[in-house]
């Protein structure tokens, strides 16, 4: 029996050939344990496989059963061969990596000059901006194979793998096969890797050789594909190359994060689905042209090789390519292929070829997802069909649920979180994935010889790509979309145990009834709370500190529905945009940027895109220059005027008054210091009058600016204080006493590297009677009016909470005297 899947994929019926599975498990376990515990563990695991193979063969021959012998002896033979290979070549490679001379030098932290061959395309490292450092990609990871090394005066003979962490400029354009010379500091690799050293590179690559012709041609195809995709809007234009050839260099960080949260990130990591779609389309075309099976398989094999070269040698790509090649070989030989032997053979070949794949998360997810689709999805689809569910709907439900359940333990253990919306999101995405992939592949093929035709195909695929962006965004925005989970082995084992118990329980009717009742009870409890009487945004909110990470992003209500003032925009667009959406803000009369540090202006595009913005205002500072140019460009492109606010300016709306009370100086050069203190001290300081009380918005002012405000005799009293500089230690006790806040809002990122908020600052605030509300622990935080005074409503941090926390209101008690 064969079950058809979206995109032309097939799931072969329930009688599976499992004879290669023990061999695959032995090889994978040998590689995994060898990397985690040492080469001795690989040898021990391989020895166990050899002994089991001998015992299996002996038992089969002693039984003298011809049928059993025909079935078991090939399995025993494969296990014996793989066990010997694990004991021999696999163990030897792991031992060589353990004893590599460069590993010893790396343990010392020495400087070195290395000659290396690039093994994979450089992978960008994206980071949020902070202070004077802009957000984006500043570094790349470059996997290399060492050719030679010089540490000081010592020549180090090494042929091991290393990971270069290098500047983006100059290094991002390297291609596999090129040789380069790099100078930098050595560091030991992480445990459980075949890498012998990590090198923090200083300067550009030197003595770069020419890349192989096929790599240069592949890069030309990727570049042309990015170019023709520019006819779409930025988000679909960045996503389509990722769907087709795994090129995510232009993918906006917001879309990338939303795909992670919604469990759709596998769509941009080329794997078995892409190979199945591409090869399936080629085979269908060959059948339409009436080509024979062997010719069709050869043509599909040539396309597969070209596809792998263009995409790159990622673990999931290689697994899918080897599995596809095994299936095509079976077609050439005139034998009906089976997915399970092909998958097992792919695991054996790839782990023996590259033991590092044994600990690769992408490889593990690819293998178990394929196994789930082959072994579980057809059975579940049949079971649903027997309950009179239409075949197409049954298969569409079984596939994403099976993939979600088998991959959830790995994701939980390695990432420390589980996407609860993954199955539904992938179900909604599935109908367009195959058409978009095929059309995108055709566009990539035509991008160089016929760009106009490729652009037409891209525009045809555009609505499907936009649909995927929409699905990812809406799924990621579901309350509790991401469930925090214990990371590590225990977290993965707990998740696996829950999945096994759930699957076993659902085989029995009483368990299914109990689960249905439990889900109904949850709906009865949660729907009235979250839908009928939603907890967010709280009624009558006056100010909201959005959880934008390590930065500031505040929203002030104007008293008019849908209209609000935004003060600072955080380091990146995604979180602020989500916060504004949840507050139903679609009109922003004024955006105030307190100063031009990256963690206050990086998310400005989130406010400007899709909303009516009256103006963007800032102070007299124009440093850092890159940030000023970025703000000017973003506002000019959207026709939004730029205003300059000065001390003493006043602005008003129905239920909001703003007054600029600082800074009291802007001295030449003080905004250009290296540590950012001068720029921080030029922050605009605003006093807002709201129904919940006065709000003092302080930007990142430090000691000098706080002292200037005190010396100027400014009226600093406010019920609500936006604590300066994310709660840093640079705060004057006299300043806090002058403000005397009842509520202190600390906008700060979780687990940040700056020590914010400072413990002393928090003790000063609580000692003065203030209720401290932090965005890193409470998520989006609103201030409302309760009994004539301010009260705090916390939405809860989606990254740390199990599901969506019920917002709670808390009003500060009486101030200590």
mmCIF file of N, CA and C in Angstrom, residues 627-681:
data_model
loop_
_atom_site.group_PDB
_atom_site.id
_atom_site.type_symbol
_atom_site.label_atom_id
_atom_site.label_comp_id
_atom_site.label_asym_id
_atom_site.label_seq_id
_atom_site.Cartn_x
_atom_site.Cartn_y
_atom_site.Cartn_z
ATOM 1 N N UNK A 627 23.891 55.549 12.872
ATOM 2 C CA UNK A 627 22.510 55.497 13.346
ATOM 3 C C UNK A 627 21.721 56.696 12.836
ATOM 4 N N UNK A 628 22.352 57.853 12.817
ATOM 5 C CA UNK A 628 21.675 59.035 12.286
ATOM 6 C C UNK A 628 21.336 58.836 10.811
ATOM 7 N N UNK A 629 22.292 58.297 10.045
ATOM 8 C CA UNK A 629 22.027 58.042 8.627
ATOM 9 C C UNK A 629 20.908 57.018 8.462
ATOM 10 N N UNK A 630 20.875 55.997 9.307
ATOM 11 C CA UNK A 630 19.840 54.968 9.205
ATOM 12 C C UNK A 630 18.469 55.540 9.506
ATOM 13 N N UNK A 631 18.351 56.330 10.559
ATOM 14 C CA UNK A 631 17.066 56.937 10.916
ATOM 15 C C UNK A 631 16.602 57.878 9.814
ATOM 16 N N UNK A 632 17.528 58.691 9.298
ATOM 17 C CA UNK A 632 17.164 59.634 8.236
ATOM 18 C C UNK A 632 16.706 58.886 6.989
ATOM 19 N N UNK A 633 17.379 57.796 6.644
ATOM 20 C CA UNK A 633 17.016 57.039 5.451
ATOM 21 C C UNK A 633 15.660 56.367 5.620
ATOM 22 N N UNK A 634 15.406 55.766 6.798
ATOM 23 C CA UNK A 634 14.142 55.056 7.008
ATOM 24 C C UNK A 634 12.956 56.013 7.001
ATOM 25 N N UNK A 635 13.112 57.170 7.605
ATOM 26 C CA UNK A 635 12.000 58.136 7.612
ATOM 27 C C UNK A 635 11.803 58.765 6.244
ATOM 28 N N UNK A 636 12.899 59.068 5.559
ATOM 29 C CA UNK A 636 12.785 59.676 4.232
ATOM 30 C C UNK A 636 12.126 58.722 3.253
ATOM 31 N N UNK A 637 12.473 57.423 3.324
ATOM 32 C CA UNK A 637 11.905 56.447 2.396
ATOM 33 C C UNK A 637 10.402 56.314 2.558
ATOM 34 N N UNK A 638 9.901 56.616 3.745
ATOM 35 C CA UNK A 638 8.469 56.470 4.010
ATOM 36 C C UNK A 638 7.749 57.821 4.086
ATOM 37 N N UNK A 639 8.462 58.891 3.806
ATOM 38 C CA UNK A 639 7.846 60.215 3.817
ATOM 39 C C UNK A 639 7.432 60.703 5.191
ATOM 40 N N UNK A 640 8.123 60.245 6.226
ATOM 41 C CA UNK A 640 7.818 60.663 7.596
ATOM 42 C C UNK A 640 8.779 61.776 8.001
ATOM 43 N N UNK A 641 8.267 62.936 8.458
ATOM 44 C CA UNK A 641 9.157 64.045 8.806
ATOM 45 C C UNK A 641 9.968 63.767 10.073
ATOM 46 N N UNK A 642 11.156 64.363 10.121
ATOM 47 C CA UNK A 642 12.028 64.308 11.293
ATOM 48 C C UNK A 642 11.949 65.629 12.041
ATOM 49 N N UNK A 643 11.767 65.556 13.353
ATOM 50 C CA UNK A 643 11.694 66.753 14.182
ATOM 51 C C UNK A 643 12.798 66.717 15.226
ATOM 52 N N UNK A 644 13.199 67.897 15.696
ATOM 53 C CA UNK A 644 14.150 67.985 16.794
ATOM 54 C C UNK A 644 13.465 68.588 18.006
ATOM 55 N N UNK A 645 13.504 67.867 19.122
ATOM 56 C CA UNK A 645 12.919 68.355 20.367
ATOM 57 C C UNK A 645 13.995 69.016 21.215
ATOM 58 N N UNK A 646 13.593 70.082 21.904
ATOM 59 C CA UNK A 646 14.513 70.800 22.782
ATOM 60 C C UNK A 646 13.901 70.912 24.173
ATOM 61 N N UNK A 647 14.753 71.131 25.138
ATOM 62 C CA UNK A 647 14.293 71.278 26.517
ATOM 63 C C UNK A 647 13.278 72.411 26.602
ATOM 64 N N UNK A 648 12.133 72.122 27.219
ATOM 65 C CA UNK A 648 11.058 73.099 27.346
ATOM 66 C C UNK A 648 9.920 72.878 26.386
ATOM 67 N N UNK A 649 10.111 72.080 25.350
ATOM 68 C CA UNK A 649 9.027 71.803 24.401
ATOM 69 C C UNK A 649 7.905 71.036 25.097
ATOM 70 N N UNK A 650 6.671 71.353 24.683
ATOM 71 C CA UNK A 650 5.490 70.684 25.240
ATOM 72 C C UNK A 650 4.605 70.208 24.091
ATOM 73 N N UNK A 651 4.013 69.016 24.284
ATOM 74 C CA UNK A 651 3.105 68.456 23.290
ATOM 75 C C UNK A 651 1.917 67.849 24.026
ATOM 76 N N UNK A 652 0.747 67.784 23.359
ATOM 77 C CA UNK A 652 -0.425 67.283 24.049
ATOM 78 C C UNK A 652 -1.380 66.521 23.169
ATOM 79 N N UNK A 653 -2.080 65.578 23.786
ATOM 80 C CA UNK A 653 -3.152 64.788 23.185
ATOM 81 C C UNK A 653 -4.265 64.690 24.216
ATOM 82 N N UNK A 654 -5.410 64.129 23.872
ATOM 83 C CA UNK A 654 -6.548 64.171 24.816
ATOM 84 C C UNK A 654 -6.216 63.723 26.235
ATOM 85 N N UNK A 655 -5.499 62.614 26.416
ATOM 86 C CA UNK A 655 -5.207 62.130 27.766
ATOM 87 C C UNK A 655 -3.711 61.975 28.009
ATOM 88 N N UNK A 656 -2.917 62.758 27.276
ATOM 89 C CA UNK A 656 -1.470 62.660 27.428
ATOM 90 C C UNK A 656 -0.831 64.021 27.201
ATOM 91 N N UNK A 657 0.059 64.406 28.090
ATOM 92 C CA UNK A 657 0.870 65.607 27.947
ATOM 93 C C UNK A 657 2.334 65.225 28.064
ATOM 94 N N UNK A 658 3.147 65.717 27.150
ATOM 95 C CA UNK A 658 4.582 65.465 27.183
ATOM 96 C C UNK A 658 5.319 66.786 27.346
ATOM 97 N N UNK A 659 6.332 66.791 28.218
ATOM 98 C CA UNK A 659 7.191 67.949 28.380
ATOM 99 C C UNK A 659 8.645 67.473 28.364
ATOM 100 N N UNK A 660 9.472 68.147 27.571
ATOM 101 C CA UNK A 660 10.890 67.820 27.499
ATOM 102 C C UNK A 660 11.604 68.588 28.602
ATOM 103 N N UNK A 661 12.195 67.873 29.549
ATOM 104 C CA UNK A 661 12.870 68.532 30.675
ATOM 105 C C UNK A 661 14.390 68.316 30.636
ATOM 106 N N UNK A 662 14.890 67.620 29.663
ATOM 107 C CA UNK A 662 16.328 67.436 29.533
ATOM 108 C C UNK A 662 16.652 66.888 28.156
ATOM 109 N N UNK A 663 17.935 66.939 27.785
ATOM 110 C CA UNK A 663 19.107 67.235 28.609
ATOM 111 C C UNK A 663 19.363 68.733 28.739
ATOM 112 N N UNK A 664 20.213 69.075 29.702
ATOM 113 C CA UNK A 664 20.543 70.472 29.944
ATOM 114 C C UNK A 664 21.863 70.869 29.320
ATOM 115 N N UNK A 665 22.480 69.957 28.582
ATOM 116 C CA UNK A 665 23.699 70.316 27.871
ATOM 117 C C UNK A 665 23.833 69.392 26.671
ATOM 118 N N UNK A 666 24.463 69.895 25.653
ATOM 119 C CA UNK A 666 24.910 69.069 24.527
ATOM 120 C C UNK A 666 26.263 69.643 24.124
ATOM 121 N N UNK A 667 27.325 69.116 24.701
ATOM 122 C CA UNK A 667 28.656 69.648 24.455
ATOM 123 C C UNK A 667 29.303 68.938 23.277
ATOM 124 N N UNK A 668 30.047 69.675 22.508
ATOM 125 C CA UNK A 668 30.720 69.110 21.344
ATOM 126 C C UNK A 668 31.672 68.007 21.777
ATOM 127 N N UNK A 669 31.579 66.911 21.071
ATOM 128 C CA UNK A 669 32.487 65.801 21.320
ATOM 129 C C UNK A 669 32.021 64.849 22.384
ATOM 130 N N UNK A 670 31.096 65.258 23.259
ATOM 131 C CA UNK A 670 30.713 64.362 24.343
ATOM 132 C C UNK A 670 29.852 63.209 23.851
ATOM 133 N N UNK A 671 29.361 63.324 22.637
ATOM 134 C CA UNK A 671 28.600 62.214 22.073
ATOM 135 C C UNK A 671 29.439 61.238 21.287
ATOM 136 N N UNK A 672 30.743 61.435 21.239
ATOM 137 C CA UNK A 672 31.587 60.578 20.418
ATOM 138 C C UNK A 672 32.569 59.761 21.240
ATOM 139 N N UNK A 673 32.351 59.652 22.544
ATOM 140 C CA UNK A 673 33.294 58.901 23.368
ATOM 141 C C UNK A 673 33.161 57.419 23.114
ATOM 142 N N UNK A 674 34.217 56.669 23.480
ATOM 143 C CA UNK A 674 34.271 55.258 23.124
ATOM 144 C C UNK A 674 33.279 54.413 23.904
ATOM 145 N N UNK A 675 33.038 54.740 25.183
ATOM 146 C CA UNK A 675 32.170 53.875 25.984
ATOM 147 C C UNK A 675 30.697 54.252 25.891
ATOM 148 N N UNK A 676 30.365 55.286 25.146
ATOM 149 C CA UNK A 676 28.972 55.650 24.938
ATOM 150 C C UNK A 676 28.373 56.526 26.021
ATOM 151 N N UNK A 677 29.170 56.895 27.045
ATOM 152 C CA UNK A 677 28.620 57.695 28.147
ATOM 153 C C UNK A 677 28.103 59.037 27.659
ATOM 154 N N UNK A 678 28.871 59.680 26.767
ATOM 155 C CA UNK A 678 28.443 60.989 26.271
ATOM 156 C C UNK A 678 27.129 60.923 25.536
ATOM 157 N N UNK A 679 26.965 59.895 24.687
ATOM 158 C CA UNK A 679 25.708 59.748 23.954
ATOM 159 C C UNK A 679 24.570 59.449 24.920
ATOM 160 N N UNK A 680 24.814 58.598 25.903
ATOM 161 C CA UNK A 680 23.777 58.301 26.901
ATOM 162 C C UNK A 680 23.319 59.566 27.610
ATOM 163 N N UNK A 681 24.258 60.435 27.948
ATOM 164 C CA UNK A 681 23.923 61.630 28.708
ATOM 165 C C UNK A 681 23.233 62.697 27.877
#
